[in-house]
């Protein structure tokens, strides 16, 4: 957990060790002195280490002192991390040696060294553990007086407990593995140490940071944070922890790293302020994942406080922060809300009783206890005390926990578990190799480290806190963590509160969490806010947690969070654009203004047509009705009626029946009307053309012939409709393109008959052809006198009808792209048909009905005249009209009138029926 450097290569270690060992060996020879006779006084060799005699010796590595500065290897004393943990090992050895069931008749001894929180210094110290395994050749070595050197027999260490910092454990593990000495750490959590190919003799009772990184990632994910920064102390612990977190987050894909910053091993003044300012460069990444030692944590919090960023950052601390008080002292507000993690542990009550009972008199085996005493009670022990400036002297009557604060250090449990793991492994090894033998048997005189390692990896027992102690194939302990949050309660008292735990997966009590804002909701640490419904994420290249939100436009819906897709043609996106829904289907409703007007005209027209038909039927044999050509009039009136009636199927809800009626009657009414009118005009034209050449009447001018010609013309329309039915049976369709507006909310599907514009043109085309032909004949017969039949009214009717249909074409086809196309085209078509019928009805029949009903005196028979007389009179009248146009002042010579029968002048129109003359 402390800051470290990269471990040197194995060859460097060996070379460094050999050089150092040679120097130490020569130094020992030059200063060899007799051993002291007082057993209470420690040997000079052990002045900076602790040695306990025993049958089996264990090594111990503890950070009793902090890292020194300015070339000094060791700094100030570490009361908790150093002395508490060291005493925990001594206490565990005492318990084991007193336990008759565990290693009976075998005493554990110890050689405990101070690492001074520095990996290189720890390496030098750890050489002590391998001295007994190196053969010394002293043949060429002499002491100063020329005598042979006497070598003190070094202790043979079978296993090492430690170290604390990952960097120290890595450095020491590289040496111990060369001599096959198993090592069990109580605090080193670097993932690198899980590599069983490089650190095969290393085990630990704490879980590696890979588990811790997974637990921290699960916390971040549970909070809904996907954009975080990382902060690591330079060295193996910090860098490996962050690397594990980054790798796991990359594999999971749910969390992005905004920045990965490193705290230098030797930070310059202002370095921490710069780190805070750099973190503020990505203000959305409020969550900061910290793998840093407690000193760096304290200084980072202090920098955030100085820059007035209290409450901005959301700290997530590793086990190096845990539930420690020292990093947050006088920085409670800036640390408030921090979520920290710590391997699941429990306080060992027996150790508390043991440690509180320690004093200067009963704990002389701990060579650093006097220094601890001075630090703990802020006093000075005699003239050689370590605190020369202390105002008071120690009385040796002080008591831990009474005259000073005391709280058990968090790793005490794991130190004891490590010692017990080694003891249980030796116990099982003793049981297998020395079955029934009291004490150490010859087979255990030289313990094989590799064999002992196998027993260590196989242990399984309940530790000092009641939790199982086991190792996996890499020597790692299972991941079990408590999760804390640093909270300030209503009384302004700060404390770490347990908010959950992690054992393979996260258990987090979100309701127990508390934030600086007082808002119970979790603060955000995201690069981009979630997109609203109907919006897709456009991810920023290289940063999958950052995106821009783009709304699905038009007829697109949100298929997933990254994709918009088009709805099927007959559907449109729903209101939230999360799916598609059917486009509403409409038709022309009867209550629509586009339908009311055509229906009103049609109803009035039908009533008028019915009235005319009734009048003609009532006065069937009167001269006017007879002169109009009764049979052809009924045909024409039928066509007019059909032109009005077609409005109703055109507006009715489309189905197969309605569509069939539309096909049949759409052009049939006009065909009836203009076939009858064409037959009439053609008859007049042929009669007068024939009269110019002879007095013989043309053929096919009888009523029966006229009807035959008319129905022949109508049959062409009917045959065309039948062919249409055969080729394409009528059916309905829903046209989604007609009202497919830019705004999907206004889109509608139009229920209509399957009659295309081309089909409509073909259906009406024949009737229009008849109409145009009829108009041509009307023009040819325009010179016929008004006294002769209906040539001129028919002409006016056709001229007006042509104008109506010429206006219809641009209106109908010009609105093809309009959203109101269905309404406009239907209304235009039906009104045009009705107006055509109105023109025919009004110009051809209303004057006759008027005379029949209101001037019956004019509806009387006239004398019959021969066909020749009629034609001659018409011819003379035509010639007179031509001459009148040629003479000035309207003067007309009378020579053309000579020989012509005098006729009685009249001021009233005389209707002449060709049926009244013998032809």
mmCIF file of C-alpha atoms in Angstrom, residues 683 695-698 701 863-871 912-919:
data_model
loop_
_atom_site.group_PDB
_atom_site.id
_atom_site.type_symbol
_atom_site.label_atom_id
_atom_site.label_comp_id
_atom_site.label_asym_id
_atom_site.label_seq_id
_atom_site.Cartn_x
_atom_site.Cartn_y
_atom_site.Cartn_z
ATOM 1 C CA UNK A 683 -79.012 14.466 -86.867
ATOM 2 C CA UNK A 695 -85.106 17.077 -100.868
ATOM 3 C CA UNK A 696 -84.671 13.482 -99.752
ATOM 4 C CA UNK A 697 -84.405 13.015 -96.010
ATOM 5 C CA UNK A 698 -81.166 11.430 -94.731
ATOM 6 C CA UNK A 701 -83.135 10.161 -88.317
ATOM 7 C CA UNK A 863 -99.685 23.266 -89.087
ATOM 8 C CA UNK A 864 -97.644 20.637 -90.702
ATOM 9 C CA UNK A 865 -95.141 21.620 -93.302
ATOM 10 C CA UNK A 866 -93.348 19.452 -95.752
ATOM 11 C CA UNK A 867 -89.731 18.519 -95.231
ATOM 12 C CA UNK A 868 -88.900 20.436 -98.404
ATOM 13 C CA UNK A 869 -90.554 23.598 -97.162
ATOM 14 C CA UNK A 870 -88.735 23.357 -93.863
ATOM 15 C CA UNK A 871 -85.360 22.824 -95.464
ATOM 16 C CA UNK A 912 -91.220 22.271 -85.141
ATOM 17 C CA UNK A 913 -90.882 18.582 -84.705
ATOM 18 C CA UNK A 914 -89.581 16.536 -87.535
ATOM 19 C CA UNK A 915 -91.790 13.800 -86.361
ATOM 20 C CA UNK A 916 -94.776 15.884 -87.507
ATOM 21 C CA UNK A 917 -93.701 15.663 -91.114
ATOM 22 C CA UNK A 918 -93.789 12.836 -93.479
ATOM 23 C CA UNK A 919 -90.228 12.092 -94.428
#
